[in-house]
Each structure stands twice: as C-alpha cells, then as structure tokens.
Short mmCIF file of C-alpha atoms in Angstrom, two decimals:
data_model
loop_
_atom_site.label_atom_id
_atom_site.label_comp_id
_atom_site.label_asym_id
_atom_site.label_seq_id
_atom_site.Cartn_x
_atom_site.Cartn_y
_atom_site.Cartn_z
CA UNK A 1075 -36.91 -19.01 -85.73
CA UNK A 1076 -39.12 -17.14 -83.82
CA UNK A 1077 -40.83 -19.15 -80.84
CA UNK A 1078 -44.14 -18.68 -79.30
CA UNK A 1079 -44.85 -19.32 -75.54
CA UNK A 1080 -47.71 -21.53 -74.06
CA UNK A 1081 -51.27 -20.20 -74.21
CA UNK A 1082 -51.99 -22.02 -70.29
CA UNK A 1083 -48.73 -20.63 -68.54
CA UNK A 1084 -49.55 -17.07 -69.84
CA UNK A 1085 -53.18 -17.35 -68.91
CA UNK A 1086 -50.73 -18.70 -65.40
CA UNK A 1087 -48.46 -15.57 -65.17
CA UNK A 1088 -51.72 -13.29 -65.15
CA UNK A 1089 -53.36 -15.21 -62.17
CA UNK A 1090 -50.20 -15.49 -60.64
CA UNK A 1091 -48.50 -12.05 -60.93
CA UNK A 1092 -50.52 -9.82 -58.16
CA UNK A 1093 -50.74 -6.04 -59.76
CA UNK A 1094 -49.12 -4.33 -55.89
CA UNK A 1095 -46.58 -6.36 -56.26
CA UNK A 1096 -45.21 -5.74 -59.19
CA UNK A 1097 -46.14 -1.31 -58.72
CA UNK A 1098 -45.23 -1.13 -55.77
CA UNK A 1099 -41.36 -1.81 -56.31
CA UNK A 1100 -41.78 1.63 -59.12
CA UNK A 1101 -44.24 3.79 -56.73
CA UNK A 1102 -45.45 4.10 -52.68
CA UNK A 1103 -48.71 3.02 -52.58
CA UNK A 1104 -51.32 3.65 -49.71
CA UNK A 1105 -55.50 2.75 -49.53
CA UNK A 1106 -56.98 4.50 -50.66
CA UNK A 1107 -60.40 3.15 -49.29
CA UNK A 1108 -62.57 0.38 -51.01
CA UNK A 1109 -60.50 -2.01 -52.17
CA UNK A 1110 -58.01 0.06 -53.78
CA UNK A 1111 -54.59 2.26 -53.44
CA UNK A 1112 -52.94 5.19 -54.65
CA UNK A 1113 -50.01 7.08 -55.95
CA UNK A 1114 -47.91 9.71 -57.61
CA UNK A 1115 -48.32 8.03 -61.04
CA UNK A 1116 -44.89 6.62 -62.61
CA UNK A 1117 -46.25 7.45 -66.35
CA UNK A 1118 -46.37 12.26 -65.39
CA UNK A 1119 -45.23 14.54 -63.85
CA UNK A 1120 -47.64 14.83 -60.58
CA UNK A 1121 -47.83 16.31 -57.06
CA UNK A 1122 -50.80 15.21 -55.97
CA UNK A 1123 -51.96 11.00 -56.48
CA UNK A 1124 -54.20 10.02 -59.13
CA UNK A 1125 -52.91 6.68 -59.84
CA UNK A 1126 -55.08 4.32 -58.96
CA UNK A 1127 -54.01 0.22 -58.20
CA UNK A 1128 -57.13 -1.88 -57.35
CA UNK A 1129 -55.44 -5.23 -56.48
CA UNK A 1130 -59.08 -7.47 -56.23
CA UNK A 1131 -59.49 -7.13 -60.21
CA UNK A 1132 -55.31 -7.03 -60.79
CA UNK A 1133 -55.74 -3.56 -62.73
CA UNK A 1134 -54.50 0.48 -61.90
CA UNK A 1135 -55.08 3.17 -63.49
CA UNK A 1136 -53.86 7.03 -64.11
CA UNK A 1137 -57.00 9.58 -63.78
CA UNK A 1138 -54.23 12.19 -64.64
CA UNK A 1139 -52.76 10.68 -68.04
CA UNK A 1140 -55.52 7.84 -68.63
CA UNK A 1141 -52.92 4.87 -68.11
CA UNK A 1142 -54.22 1.58 -67.55
CA UNK A 1143 -54.62 -2.32 -68.20
CA UNK A 1144 -53.33 -4.80 -66.26
CA UNK A 1145 -50.22 -6.35 -64.30
CA UNK A 1146 -48.80 -7.80 -68.02
CA UNK A 1147 -49.82 -4.62 -69.02
CA UNK A 1148 -47.80 -1.76 -66.19
CA UNK A 1149 -44.75 -3.86 -67.21
CA UNK A 1150 -44.52 -3.73 -70.87
CA UNK A 1151 -45.39 0.61 -70.15
CA UNK A 1152 -42.86 1.02 -67.24
CA UNK A 1153 -39.73 -1.00 -68.96
CA UNK A 1154 -40.58 -0.28 -72.25
CA UNK A 1155 -41.02 -4.59 -72.86
CA UNK A 1156 -42.75 -6.36 -75.47
CA UNK A 1157 -46.23 -7.98 -73.94
CA UNK A 1158 -43.48 -11.30 -74.80
CA UNK A 1159 -40.87 -9.69 -72.87
CA UNK A 1160 -42.88 -8.77 -70.09
CA UNK A 1161 -44.11 -12.03 -69.69
CA UNK A 1162 -41.06 -13.56 -68.81
CA UNK A 1163 -39.87 -11.20 -66.67
CA UNK A 1164 -43.12 -12.29 -64.26
CA UNK A 1165 -42.75 -16.22 -65.01
CA UNK A 1166 -38.92 -15.34 -64.03
CA UNK A 1167 -39.87 -14.16 -60.78
CA UNK A 1168 -42.59 -15.94 -60.39
CA UNK A 1169 -41.67 -18.97 -60.65
CA UNK A 1170 -43.54 -19.88 -64.57
CA UNK A 1171 -42.01 -22.57 -66.44
CA UNK A 1172 -42.59 -21.31 -69.65
CA UNK A 1173 -43.58 -23.93 -73.01
CA UNK A 1174 -42.64 -22.45 -76.03
CA UNK A 1175 -43.52 -24.08 -79.67
CA UNK A 1176 -41.61 -23.15 -82.08
CA UNK A 1177 -43.00 -21.03 -85.77
CA UNK A 1178 -41.75 -19.37 -88.66
CA UNK A 1179 -39.93 -16.22 -89.14
CA UNK A 1180 -37.26 -14.35 -88.01
CA UNK A 1181 -35.75 -12.94 -84.13
CA UNK A 1182 -36.62 -9.38 -83.23
CA UNK A 1183 -32.97 -8.73 -82.56
CA UNK A 1184 -30.82 -8.05 -79.05
CA UNK A 1185 -34.45 -7.92 -76.42
CA UNK A 1186 -34.30 -5.52 -73.33
CA UNK A 1187 -35.34 -8.93 -71.03
CA UNK A 1188 -31.89 -10.25 -72.16
CA UNK A 1189 -30.30 -7.70 -71.39
CA UNK A 1190 -31.90 -7.90 -68.14
CA UNK A 1191 -30.26 -11.18 -67.69
CA UNK A 1192 -26.38 -10.66 -69.57
CA UNK A 1193 -25.71 -7.63 -66.99
CA UNK A 1194 -26.75 -10.32 -64.34
CA UNK A 1195 -24.88 -13.01 -65.13
CA UNK A 1196 -21.67 -10.18 -66.07
CA UNK A 1197 -22.88 -9.35 -62.00
CA UNK A 1198 -22.67 -12.69 -60.57
CA UNK A 1199 -19.32 -13.10 -62.79
CA UNK A 1200 -17.53 -9.60 -61.24
CA UNK A 1201 -18.26 -10.92 -57.55
CA UNK A 1202 -16.97 -14.01 -58.69
CA UNK A 1203 -13.92 -12.25 -60.09
CA UNK A 1204 -13.09 -10.94 -56.62
CA UNK A 1205 -12.52 -13.06 -54.49
CA UNK A 1206 -9.30 -14.74 -56.68
CA UNK A 1207 -5.74 -13.49 -56.50
CA UNK A 1208 -5.39 -11.00 -59.11
CA UNK A 1209 -8.24 -8.82 -57.22
CA UNK A 1210 -5.91 -8.12 -54.76
CA UNK A 1211 -6.11 -4.52 -55.09
CA UNK A 1212 -9.88 -4.16 -55.59
CA UNK A 1213 -10.22 -5.80 -51.88
CA UNK A 1214 -6.77 -3.56 -50.40
CA UNK A 1215 -9.57 -0.53 -51.30
CA UNK A 1216 -12.78 -1.93 -49.54
CA UNK A 1217 -10.59 -2.31 -46.71
CA UNK A 1218 -8.97 0.59 -46.84
CA UNK A 1219 -12.48 2.31 -46.72
CA UNK A 1220 -14.10 0.28 -44.20
CA UNK A 1221 -15.75 -2.35 -45.78
CA UNK A 1222 -15.59 -5.76 -45.20
CA UNK A 1223 -15.78 -9.26 -46.88
CA UNK A 1224 -19.76 -9.16 -45.80
CA UNK A 1225 -19.95 -5.77 -46.90
CA UNK A 1226 -19.02 -5.69 -49.99
CA UNK A 1227 -20.88 -9.43 -50.76
CA UNK A 1228 -23.91 -7.51 -49.58
CA UNK A 1229 -23.74 -4.21 -51.88
CA UNK A 1230 -22.56 -7.24 -54.68
CA UNK A 1231 -18.80 -5.28 -54.64
CA UNK A 1232 -17.37 -7.42 -57.50
CA UNK A 1233 -14.29 -7.03 -60.32
CA UNK A 1234 -14.00 -7.19 -63.84
CA UNK A 1235 -9.86 -9.19 -64.12
CA UNK A 1236 -6.96 -6.82 -66.03
CA UNK A 1237 -6.80 -9.20 -68.75
CA UNK A 1238 -9.74 -7.83 -70.67
CA UNK A 1239 -11.39 -10.84 -72.37
CA UNK A 1240 -12.28 -12.79 -69.31
CA UNK A 1241 -16.41 -11.34 -69.10
CA UNK A 1242 -16.70 -11.80 -72.77
CA UNK A 1243 -15.35 -15.43 -72.92
CA UNK A 1244 -17.51 -15.71 -69.87
CA UNK A 1245 -20.94 -14.65 -71.92
CA UNK A 1246 -20.21 -16.63 -75.19
CA UNK A 1247 -19.83 -19.81 -72.86
CA UNK A 1248 -23.31 -18.63 -71.26
CA UNK A 1249 -24.73 -18.25 -74.67
CA UNK A 1250 -25.00 -14.81 -74.88
CA UNK A 1251 -23.64 -12.91 -78.64
CA UNK A 1252 -21.87 -10.63 -79.33
CA UNK A 1253 -24.76 -8.10 -80.75
CA UNK A 1254 -25.41 -8.34 -76.71
CA UNK A 1255 -22.58 -7.86 -75.36
CA UNK A 1256 -22.06 -4.51 -77.52
CA UNK A 1257 -25.33 -3.76 -77.01
CA UNK A 1258 -25.08 -4.08 -73.39
CA UNK A 1259 -22.57 -2.28 -73.41
CA UNK A 1260 -19.92 -4.46 -71.57
CA UNK A 1261 -17.63 -5.29 -74.75
CA UNK A 1262 -15.71 -2.37 -76.79
CA UNK A 1263 -14.71 -3.44 -80.46
CA UNK A 1264 -11.80 -6.20 -81.31
CA UNK A 1265 -14.41 -8.22 -78.43
CA UNK A 1266 -12.07 -6.57 -75.32
CA UNK A 1267 -14.08 -6.04 -72.09
CA UNK A 1268 -15.78 -2.91 -72.03
CA UNK A 1269 -14.84 -2.82 -68.19
CA UNK A 1270 -11.58 -4.14 -67.54
CA UNK A 1271 -9.03 -4.03 -63.95
CA UNK A 1272 -11.83 -2.30 -61.67
CA UNK A 1273 -13.57 -2.32 -58.47
CA UNK A 1274 -17.58 -3.04 -60.03
CA UNK A 1275 -20.71 -1.99 -58.50
CA UNK A 1276 -23.76 -3.25 -60.54
CA UNK A 1277 -26.40 0.01 -60.99
CA UNK A 1278 -30.04 -1.63 -60.03
CA UNK A 1279 -33.73 -0.15 -59.84
CA UNK A 1280 -36.22 0.04 -57.69
CA UNK A 1281 -37.65 -3.65 -58.87
CA UNK A 1282 -33.56 -5.21 -58.42
CA UNK A 1283 -33.36 -5.05 -62.13
CA UNK A 1284 -28.96 -4.63 -62.50
CA UNK A 1285 -29.07 -1.76 -65.52
CA UNK A 1286 -26.03 -1.02 -65.98
CA UNK A 1287 -22.69 -0.74 -64.25
CA UNK A 1288 -20.06 2.08 -62.51
CA UNK A 1289 -16.26 0.79 -62.39
CA UNK A 1290 -13.23 2.78 -60.25
CA UNK A 1291 -9.82 2.63 -61.21
CA UNK A 1292 -7.07 0.37 -59.39
CA UNK A 1293 -3.54 -0.08 -61.60
CA UNK A 1294 -1.72 3.05 -62.13
CA UNK A 1295 -1.23 1.12 -66.51
CA UNK A 1296 -5.55 1.58 -67.23
CA UNK A 1297 -6.00 2.60 -70.45
CA UNK A 1298 -9.26 4.18 -68.85
CA UNK A 1299 -7.43 7.47 -67.02
CA UNK A 1300 -11.35 8.59 -65.91
CA UNK A 1301 -10.96 7.19 -61.38
CA UNK A 1302 -14.99 6.56 -62.01
CA UNK A 1303 -16.16 4.44 -65.93
CA UNK A 1304 -20.16 3.91 -65.90
CA UNK A 1305 -21.75 1.79 -68.59
CA UNK A 1306 -22.77 3.90 -71.45
CA UNK A 1307 -26.01 4.29 -72.70
CA UNK A 1308 -27.91 1.36 -73.13
CA UNK A 1309 -31.31 -0.05 -74.20
CA UNK A 1310 -32.03 -0.14 -70.33
CA UNK A 1311 -29.47 2.36 -69.13
CA UNK A 1312 -29.65 6.35 -68.81
CA UNK A 1313 -27.87 7.71 -66.50
CA UNK A 1314 -29.93 11.10 -66.52
CA UNK A 1315 -32.42 8.14 -64.96
CA UNK A 1316 -30.46 6.28 -62.38
CA UNK A 1317 -29.22 6.62 -59.27
CA UNK A 1318 -26.95 3.85 -57.44
CA UNK A 1319 -27.91 1.16 -54.30
CA UNK A 1320 -32.16 2.73 -55.16
CA UNK A 1321 -32.83 -1.31 -54.64
CA UNK A 1322 -32.23 -0.95 -50.63
CA UNK A 1323 -33.22 2.02 -50.17
CA UNK A 1324 -36.07 2.46 -51.98
CA UNK A 1325 -38.15 0.32 -49.24
CA UNK A 1326 -37.01 3.09 -45.99
CA UNK A 1327 -37.29 5.88 -48.66
CA UNK A 1328 -40.52 4.88 -48.33
CA UNK A 1329 -41.64 4.58 -45.12
CA UNK A 1330 -39.59 7.61 -44.21
CA UNK A 1331 -40.98 9.77 -47.22
CA UNK A 1332 -37.22 10.84 -46.98
CA UNK A 1333 -33.94 10.46 -49.30
CA UNK A 1334 -30.34 10.93 -49.00
CA UNK A 1335 -28.43 11.95 -51.42
CA UNK A 1336 -24.35 11.78 -52.03
CA UNK A 1337 -21.82 11.20 -54.39
CA UNK A 1338 -20.11 8.19 -54.25
CA UNK A 1339 -20.65 4.22 -54.87
CA UNK A 1340 -18.88 3.86 -51.14
CA UNK A 1341 -20.81 6.58 -49.71
CA UNK A 1342 -23.80 4.43 -50.01
CA UNK A 1343 -22.29 1.60 -48.29
CA UNK A 1344 -20.39 4.07 -45.40
CA UNK A 1345 -24.09 5.91 -45.21
CA UNK A 1346 -26.59 2.56 -45.51
CA UNK A 1347 -23.69 0.27 -43.41
CA UNK A 1348 -23.93 3.29 -40.30
CA UNK A 1349 -28.03 3.06 -40.90
CA UNK A 1350 -28.95 5.72 -43.28
CA UNK A 1351 -29.99 3.19 -45.26
CA UNK A 1352 -32.33 5.39 -47.21
CA UNK A 1353 -29.36 6.89 -49.10
CA UNK A 1354 -28.53 6.88 -53.01
CA UNK A 1355 -25.55 7.96 -55.29
CA UNK A 1356 -26.49 9.97 -59.15
CA UNK A 1357 -23.94 7.66 -60.95
CA UNK A 1358 -21.65 9.93 -62.84
CA UNK A 1359 -23.80 12.82 -63.41
CA UNK A 1360 -25.76 16.15 -62.12
CA UNK A 1361 -28.72 15.57 -59.77
CA UNK A 1362 -31.93 16.09 -62.34
CA UNK A 1363 -35.19 16.29 -63.80
CA UNK A 1364 -35.01 12.19 -64.92
CA UNK A 1365 -33.21 11.15 -60.43
CA UNK A 1366 -36.37 13.75 -59.12
CA UNK A 1367 -39.53 11.93 -61.08
CA UNK A 1368 -38.09 7.96 -59.15
CA UNK A 1369 -37.27 10.00 -56.09
CA UNK A 1370 -41.11 11.20 -56.06
CA UNK A 1371 -43.16 8.27 -57.03
CA UNK A 1372 -41.32 6.25 -54.74
CA UNK A 1373 -41.74 8.84 -51.42
CA UNK A 1374 -45.36 9.51 -52.09
CA UNK A 1375 -47.23 12.32 -51.11
CA UNK A 1376 -46.24 13.16 -47.39
CA UNK A 1377 -46.10 16.47 -47.77
CA UNK A 1378 -45.24 17.30 -44.33
CA UNK A 1379 -42.95 14.62 -42.87
CA UNK A 1380 -41.06 13.90 -46.81
CA UNK A 1381 -37.41 15.34 -46.40
CA UNK A 1382 -35.13 15.29 -49.31
CA UNK A 1383 -31.24 15.77 -47.94
CA UNK A 1384 -28.41 16.46 -50.62
CA UNK A 1385 -24.68 15.98 -49.72
CA UNK A 1386 -22.05 17.95 -50.60
CA UNK A 1387 -18.74 19.02 -50.54
CA UNK A 1388 -17.74 22.69 -48.42
CA UNK A 1389 -15.83 23.25 -52.00
CA UNK A 1390 -16.10 25.44 -55.15
CA UNK A 1391 -16.72 22.42 -56.81
CA UNK A 1392 -19.41 21.46 -53.95
CA UNK A 1393 -21.48 24.54 -54.29
CA UNK A 1394 -22.09 24.90 -57.37
CA UNK A 1395 -23.88 21.00 -57.26
CA UNK A 1396 -25.82 22.98 -55.18
CA UNK A 1397 -27.40 24.85 -57.57
CA UNK A 1398 -27.89 22.95 -59.66
CA UNK A 1399 -30.29 20.79 -57.35
CA UNK A 1400 -30.91 23.96 -55.88
CA UNK A 1401 -33.32 24.05 -59.49
CA UNK A 1402 -34.64 20.75 -59.41
CA UNK A 1403 -36.51 22.22 -55.49
CA UNK A 1404 -39.87 22.48 -57.17
CA UNK A 1405 -40.16 18.77 -58.47
CA UNK A 1406 -40.59 17.92 -55.07
CA UNK A 1407 -43.41 18.08 -52.26
CA UNK A 1408 -40.75 17.68 -50.16
CA UNK A 1409 -39.09 19.92 -48.53
CA UNK A 1410 -35.16 19.70 -49.44
CA UNK A 1411 -31.89 20.04 -47.72
CA UNK A 1412 -28.86 20.35 -47.81
CA UNK A 1413 -25.65 18.69 -44.97
CA UNK A 1414 -21.69 19.43 -45.95
CA UNK A 1415 -19.42 17.16 -44.47
CA UNK A 1416 -16.57 18.37 -42.67
CA UNK A 1417 -13.06 19.25 -43.07
CA UNK A 1418 -13.39 18.63 -46.79
CA UNK A 1419 -14.51 14.91 -46.07
CA UNK A 1420 -16.92 12.43 -48.14
CA UNK A 1421 -19.62 10.14 -46.06
CA UNK A 1422 -17.00 7.37 -46.45
CA UNK A 1423 -14.20 9.30 -45.20
CA UNK A 1424 -15.94 10.61 -42.50
CA UNK A 1425 -17.37 6.73 -40.98
CA UNK A 1426 -13.61 5.84 -41.08
CA UNK A 1427 -11.86 8.44 -39.06
CA UNK A 1428 -15.50 9.59 -37.17
CA UNK A 1429 -17.68 6.32 -37.38
CA UNK A 1430 -20.77 4.86 -37.76
CA UNK A 1431 -22.36 8.16 -35.18
CA UNK A 1432 -20.79 10.97 -37.15
CA UNK A 1433 -22.25 10.17 -40.86
CA UNK A 1434 -25.02 9.77 -38.77
CA UNK A 1435 -25.13 13.47 -36.80
CA UNK A 1436 -24.17 14.17 -40.47
CA UNK A 1437 -27.69 13.93 -41.65
CA UNK A 1438 -28.94 15.53 -38.36
CA UNK A 1439 -26.83 18.47 -39.19
CA UNK A 1440 -29.28 19.65 -42.49
CA UNK A 1441 -30.26 22.89 -43.33
CA UNK A 1442 -33.19 23.93 -45.40
CA UNK A 1443 -31.28 23.52 -49.76
CA UNK A 1444 -32.28 27.24 -49.77
CA UNK A 1445 -30.44 29.02 -46.59
CA UNK A 1446 -27.46 27.07 -48.46
CA UNK A 1447 -27.90 28.28 -51.20
CA UNK A 1448 -28.31 31.55 -49.99
CA UNK A 1449 -25.86 31.44 -47.83
CA UNK A 1450 -23.09 30.81 -50.56
CA UNK A 1451 -24.87 33.22 -53.00
CA UNK A 1452 -24.34 35.83 -50.40
CA UNK A 1453 -20.60 35.48 -50.18
CA UNK A 1454 -19.59 36.43 -53.44
CA UNK A 1455 -20.59 39.73 -52.37
#
C-alpha cells in the first residue's frame, strides 16, 4: 500500500533546504551581483556560465537550456528522482521527520532513493568487516601500501567476507528486498553476494551519495579472475559518469580550479595523504565525455588558472590512455597537462618508496598534454 507524505512536512522541507547549499555540491558557484550566484549548467554542456541561482528566492534558472525551478526541482532533475524521492532525500539531509499516511494503490517498485540507502547500509557493513579476523589479507594489503587503519577509515575502505552470503543476509535483516539488492548490483543470482573476499571502496558522487563500489581481488581462489571488480550499471551507477574520490576532492577542485586524474583507488588515497586532495580516479573505464562534464562543472569557468592533470604510466598502455584523454581536450576551458610516474611506478608505489614529497613533486613536473602526446607520436618515426 502506498503512503503519502504529510503536506506540512513537505513545506517544512522546502523552507529549510537552501538551494545554494544543494546546488554547490554539483556546481561551483560564484557571486554574480544582485544577490545571485552563477556557474556552469549541470544539465547541458557549456563553457560560459549561464546557470543562475537566487538564494533569497530559493530558485535556479539556466539561460542556456531553460531549465529552472526550486530546490526540490533541482534534486529531482540532477538525480532523476521522483518528487517523493527528492523530498525524502532533502528531509534526510536537513533532519526533517516525515509523517506518512496510508493510501490505496500499489508500490512503485524499487526507488532510486532506496538504492542510495541500501548502498550506505552495505558500506557500513563492509567497513565493519575490515576489522574482523577474516579480513587480515585486506588489512595486510593496506598496510603494505603504506596506509594506516586511520587512513582506511577516512576513505571508508571495507571488506566483503569470503562466505558469499553475509551481505545479503545483513541487508535482508535491515528490511531490504531481494529485488532491490539485484537492482542495486549487490546480489547475484542464487542469493550470492556480488562482492566476495575483496577489499571494497565506496564510490560517491559530489553530493556524498554512494553510487556503487569498487573491489580488489585478495585471494587466489577467488572465482572472479579480474583484479578489480566494480558495481554493474544500475539506475544510480554508470561507470562512464562516476569518479572515485570526488566527494573528498570536490572542494579542493573548486577552490583550486584544478584536478588530478589517476588510475586506481590506492593512487587516490596516496595522493590525498600526500596533500594532493584534488585527485580522483576513473572506475574501470577510460576518462571520457561523462567524466569531463562532471569535472568541468566543479572547476567552474576560471580559464586562466584551471588545470586538468592526467597521470599516466610510461608504457604503451599509458600512451594509449593519453591519446584517449587528448580527444576530450576540447571539452575543457582549463589547460590540460600530463605527468608520468618515473621507473614504471604508480603514485601509490611512488609514495611507498620515496615519500609524500615525491608525489607532490610528480604533480609539479606536469607538461602540457599536447606536448606529451606529440612526443609519443614522433617517437614512432
């Protein structure tokens, strides 16, 4: 049976949810005079800001694509939420208790808001498992990479038990249904956990919502041969649109108008620990159009100081990745750069062997991306 939200509670949500607070999680906003803020529109591609927010009126409007509305409308549009899901999200964020009344009608199936709630519950479960005896291999890997327990907690690293049914049992106990677990990519056919015997990283968006997970292989008897395994595409997770570490990096990206794109989860951790808090990583796919749009929105329109820095290996795969990144170069108003980790290392290994300063020096060694690409092209002849 469907339930309706008390209208008074809806109005309370509207009154306490600040539109500039919500929008700034997705767009870097700057004062534009007359009490308005401006940024790059999150709903269409643009290089000059035409997206305007008026906090005093609680409204937004884009003069480029015509989208506009209030805080609830923005949450609906940016997350593809229903009205009810948007209200529930804002109520949770601002601590408003929603009163529900029973009404006739069937349920609408699995909601996106429900998937976010389930992912958070799964993340809490994984984090708790990392301290259990069965997770020793995961703790050893983190320690061997130079990460303390406190660092692992900061990045919310977790562990998926080897048994293969623990997460499903836990989520079922919290009231989540099997169709929701399937839809969210947390359960395989036969009732098995999607992730088994692996280190787990939560992949959050810039608003700190968990979209999915990344997992690293630990045991030789793992039935999945891939070293890294990601959440399959779901209604809230598309690997071509998510970046690991974005939740931790978004503020630094906006302030500095700079982003460092690395390859792996531990590379992001190493960079942040070393003070490069504007580092992010793609999740099992090459940096593409969807990632470019996310980064551009957070960087804003500061063309003179903006920098997008790609970190590549010096091998053939690194050169190929550089060429792919160069194809997206025109999407940025910022300048694009490349850095190559010396001696075939990745940023995590560089920090292990040579310390935090070596990671900072690596970023300072950047060269324009077009020079890196041209040099590799010339080497063929």
